[in-house]
Amino acid sequence: MNFWENVLERIRKGKKLHFTLVDPVKQGGIEVDEIAKTAQRAGSDAVMVGGSTVRDRKDVYRTIEVIKNSVSLPVILFPNSAAGISRNADYIFFMMLMNSRDIRFVVQEQIKGALLIKKWNIKPISVAYIIISTSRRLTMVEKIARVKKIRNEDTRKVVSCALAGQYFGMQSIYLEAGSGAKRPVSSKIISAVRKETELPLIVGGGIRSPETAKEKLTAGADIIVTGTIGEKDPEMLKKIIWAVKYFKQ
Ligand code: 1GP
């Protein structure tokens, strides 16, 4: 059973998972190897590598190299474009940005990267990626990806995007508030998507406490992603991971 099959099996059994996001471009804060070690020790299930401002795959390569030298967790690419694809990753979230106005993020960058993914034998996991604008201040991903705004109250729009992703045959749905978002995706949206779709549900952006993580899991998230908190506060990262690992409905 490979990593993703194992993820699916655990979700089927009602287990919840945590993925740790590392941005290869962000400077400052805790070093990547320390974040990865803390994540692995606490029980996080994978490291995702990517960020909205990645331009050079060498940065991604180096970051993954550091991670691979520090921990044994699987590495999943979380690319902003074909430039985010690096040969030393295990998996790639092969994402369609469901609410972008820019065809690059809907399908063109994916076409650009497809042959590399094949050549480097990186295993794709397709994702219906939905960016939700949770506060007035735009997140980096909203600025760059030219999103068609969906607000944190627009439950129907999100469910519609998620269902479209399911009908396209995607393997998962990702509800994203954007890295460093002031507020995470609303629990109302999460429960609505949970109710109307069957795919594994990934939720990330603005999750900075175990309480928030638990609230999102109770609403129906299967996988919690955190990025920023790991760069700033390893103790809090640990607590969030434990909250996910020992979560009981
Ligand atoms: C992953 O972009 C998020 O979905 C990460 O967000 O950096 O706010 O944890 P944070």
XYZ file of C-alpha atoms and ligand atoms in Angstrom:
259
model
C 0.000 0.000 0.000
C 1.521 3.331 -0.970
C 1.296 6.513 1.067
C -1.841 7.897 -0.574
C -3.683 4.550 -0.401
C -2.775 4.484 3.259
C -4.170 8.011 3.688
C -7.444 6.927 2.075
C -7.642 3.826 4.240
C -7.154 5.859 7.397
C -9.735 8.429 6.341
C -12.183 5.562 5.691
C -11.617 4.420 9.248
C -12.448 7.918 10.507
C -8.869 8.977 11.247
C -7.712 12.580 10.713
C -4.384 13.646 9.253
C -2.017 16.594 9.417
C 0.312 17.828 6.680
C 3.074 20.367 7.329
C 3.646 22.972 4.638
C 7.084 24.423 4.009
C 7.624 27.374 1.699
C 10.984 27.174 -0.110
C 11.084 30.908 -0.651
C 10.186 32.277 2.777
C 13.200 33.636 4.588
C 13.646 33.897 8.313
C 11.826 32.025 11.043
C 12.615 28.465 12.049
C 14.884 26.494 9.685
C 13.308 23.934 7.383
C 15.061 20.929 8.938
C 13.845 21.953 12.392
C 10.270 22.344 11.181
C 10.408 18.936 9.520
C 11.870 17.257 12.596
C 9.295 18.818 14.913
C 6.543 17.771 12.514
C 7.735 14.180 12.270
C 8.298 13.810 16.018
C 4.833 15.140 16.794
C 3.222 12.792 14.253
C 2.493 14.888 11.171
C 1.814 12.654 8.167
C 3.598 14.417 5.301
C 5.555 17.506 4.350
C 4.202 19.664 1.570
C 6.643 21.920 -0.267
C 5.513 24.965 -2.204
C 4.431 28.576 -2.105
C 2.864 31.271 -4.258
C 6.141 33.040 -5.027
C 8.329 30.103 -6.125
C 10.062 30.866 -9.420
C 13.030 28.576 -9.523
C 12.771 24.814 -9.084
C 16.290 24.784 -7.641
C 14.883 26.382 -4.462
C 12.334 23.598 -4.244
C 14.997 20.963 -4.886
C 17.252 22.300 -2.115
C 14.401 22.522 0.365
C 13.375 18.932 -0.315
C 16.974 17.819 -0.012
C 17.139 19.320 3.476
C 13.837 17.666 4.416
C 14.924 14.274 3.069
C 18.174 14.497 5.025
C 16.262 15.248 8.224
C 13.110 13.101 8.221
C 11.496 10.099 6.549
C 8.093 11.703 5.925
C 6.769 11.633 2.340
C 7.232 14.904 0.452
C 4.335 16.269 -1.575
C 4.824 19.140 -3.990
C 2.338 21.975 -3.632
C 3.253 23.889 -6.779
C 2.243 27.388 -7.795
C 3.275 26.669 -11.393
C 5.419 24.236 -13.405
C 8.432 25.927 -11.749
C 7.381 24.321 -8.476
C 8.068 20.786 -9.746
C 11.219 19.158 -8.446
C 12.585 15.689 -9.243
C 13.290 14.702 -5.636
C 9.645 14.833 -4.473
C 7.526 11.734 -3.887
C 4.083 13.115 -4.714
C 2.561 16.171 -6.285
C -0.765 17.791 -5.592
C -1.862 18.127 -9.202
C -4.217 21.024 -8.710
C -6.873 22.738 -10.706
C -7.589 26.156 -9.237
C -11.357 26.005 -9.583
C -11.989 29.722 -9.077
C -9.132 31.341 -10.955
C -9.787 33.682 -13.868
C -6.382 32.816 -15.235
C -6.259 29.759 -17.470
C -2.615 29.278 -16.467
C -3.737 28.158 -13.017
C -6.671 26.166 -14.290
C -4.861 23.985 -16.795
C -1.902 25.520 -18.626
C 0.808 25.203 -15.966
C -0.389 21.640 -15.410
C 0.141 20.844 -19.086
C 3.559 22.485 -18.930
C 4.570 20.247 -16.039
C 3.000 16.939 -17.031
C 5.985 15.508 -18.913
C 8.336 16.361 -16.061
C 6.104 14.616 -13.571
C 6.170 11.523 -15.800
C 9.909 11.666 -16.429
C 10.752 12.095 -12.744
C 8.232 9.511 -11.638
C 6.488 11.817 -9.168
C 3.103 10.415 -8.194
C 0.238 12.836 -8.872
C -2.737 13.275 -6.542
C -5.345 15.397 -8.283
C -6.901 18.206 -6.284
C -9.856 20.510 -6.812
C -8.286 23.583 -5.237
C -10.680 26.287 -4.068
C -9.466 29.593 -2.675
C -11.814 31.301 -0.264
C -11.458 34.987 0.637
C -11.922 34.936 4.384
C -11.137 38.572 5.089
C -10.872 41.877 3.264
C -7.106 41.842 3.176
C -6.008 39.837 0.155
C -3.689 36.896 0.771
C -0.681 36.380 -1.501
C -2.301 33.484 -3.306
C -5.431 35.546 -4.041
C -3.300 38.315 -5.526
C -1.193 36.056 -7.678
C -3.767 33.542 -8.843
C -6.330 36.127 -9.970
C -9.134 34.435 -8.142
C -12.784 35.031 -8.731
C -13.693 35.988 -5.191
C -15.628 33.511 -3.104
C -16.392 34.790 0.359
C -16.458 32.814 3.566
C -20.276 33.000 3.497
C -20.665 31.832 -0.109
C -21.378 28.234 0.818
C -23.240 27.362 -2.378
C -20.432 28.624 -4.610
C -17.867 26.540 -2.765
C -20.036 23.421 -2.828
C -20.567 23.969 -6.536
C -16.788 24.194 -7.161
C -16.197 21.108 -5.029
C -18.863 19.096 -6.805
C -17.489 20.160 -10.184
C -14.106 18.878 -9.005
C -15.662 15.582 -8.004
C -17.398 15.250 -11.381
C -14.065 15.956 -13.096
C -12.747 12.875 -11.288
C -10.427 14.638 -8.837
C -9.025 12.610 -5.954
C -9.440 15.297 -3.310
C -10.838 18.722 -2.475
C -8.725 21.455 -0.911
C -10.385 24.423 0.803
C -7.754 27.141 1.064
C -7.918 30.422 2.990
C -4.378 31.333 1.878
C -1.154 31.195 3.815
C -1.185 33.561 6.784
C -4.905 34.265 6.361
C -6.444 36.210 9.207
C -9.334 33.765 9.394
C -9.555 30.132 8.325
C -12.232 28.707 6.033
C -15.582 28.767 7.837
C -16.843 25.617 9.463
C -20.164 26.148 7.714
C -18.483 25.827 4.323
C -16.523 22.779 5.454
C -19.641 20.947 6.680
C -21.558 21.817 3.533
C -18.796 20.456 1.298
C -18.518 17.385 3.538
C -22.246 16.762 3.224
C -22.468 17.147 -0.542
C -19.249 15.443 -1.690
C -17.435 12.206 -0.961
C -13.799 13.097 -1.597
C -11.059 13.481 1.024
C -11.300 17.023 2.296
C -8.126 19.045 2.894
C -8.388 22.362 4.762
C -5.637 24.948 5.205
C -4.814 28.597 5.695
C -4.931 30.587 8.925
C -5.050 27.594 11.300
C -2.939 28.584 14.285
C -4.332 26.737 17.313
C -5.397 23.224 18.317
C -8.897 24.547 19.021
C -9.290 25.832 15.477
C -7.918 22.590 14.053
C -10.428 20.587 16.114
C -13.275 22.842 15.035
C -12.403 22.265 11.369
C -12.138 18.503 11.899
C -15.502 18.437 13.664
C -16.974 20.284 10.680
C -15.735 17.510 8.382
C -12.130 18.180 7.317
C -10.054 15.015 6.879
C -6.643 16.627 6.522
C -5.437 19.815 8.215
C -2.574 21.760 6.624
C -0.511 24.267 8.553
C 2.408 26.329 7.274
C 3.095 29.668 8.961
C 2.752 28.432 12.545
C 5.582 25.930 12.007
C 7.916 28.740 10.957
C 7.113 30.747 14.065
C 6.116 28.543 16.946
C 7.238 24.889 17.049
C 5.432 24.274 20.359
C 2.140 25.362 18.843
C 2.800 23.255 15.746
C 3.211 20.218 18.000
C -0.030 20.957 19.833
C -1.939 21.279 16.568
C -0.519 17.999 15.282
C -1.480 16.231 18.518
C -4.968 17.710 18.347
C -5.349 16.195 14.887
C -3.717 12.883 15.742
C -5.810 12.240 18.860
C -8.993 13.816 17.554
C -12.198 12.048 18.582
C -15.540 13.077 17.133
C -2.005 25.732 3.343
O -1.660 27.893 2.653
C -1.956 27.100 3.734
O -3.231 25.469 2.840
C -1.040 27.305 4.875
O -1.567 28.349 5.561
O 0.504 29.305 6.421
O -1.735 30.056 7.233
O -0.865 27.814 7.863
P -0.871 28.922 6.856
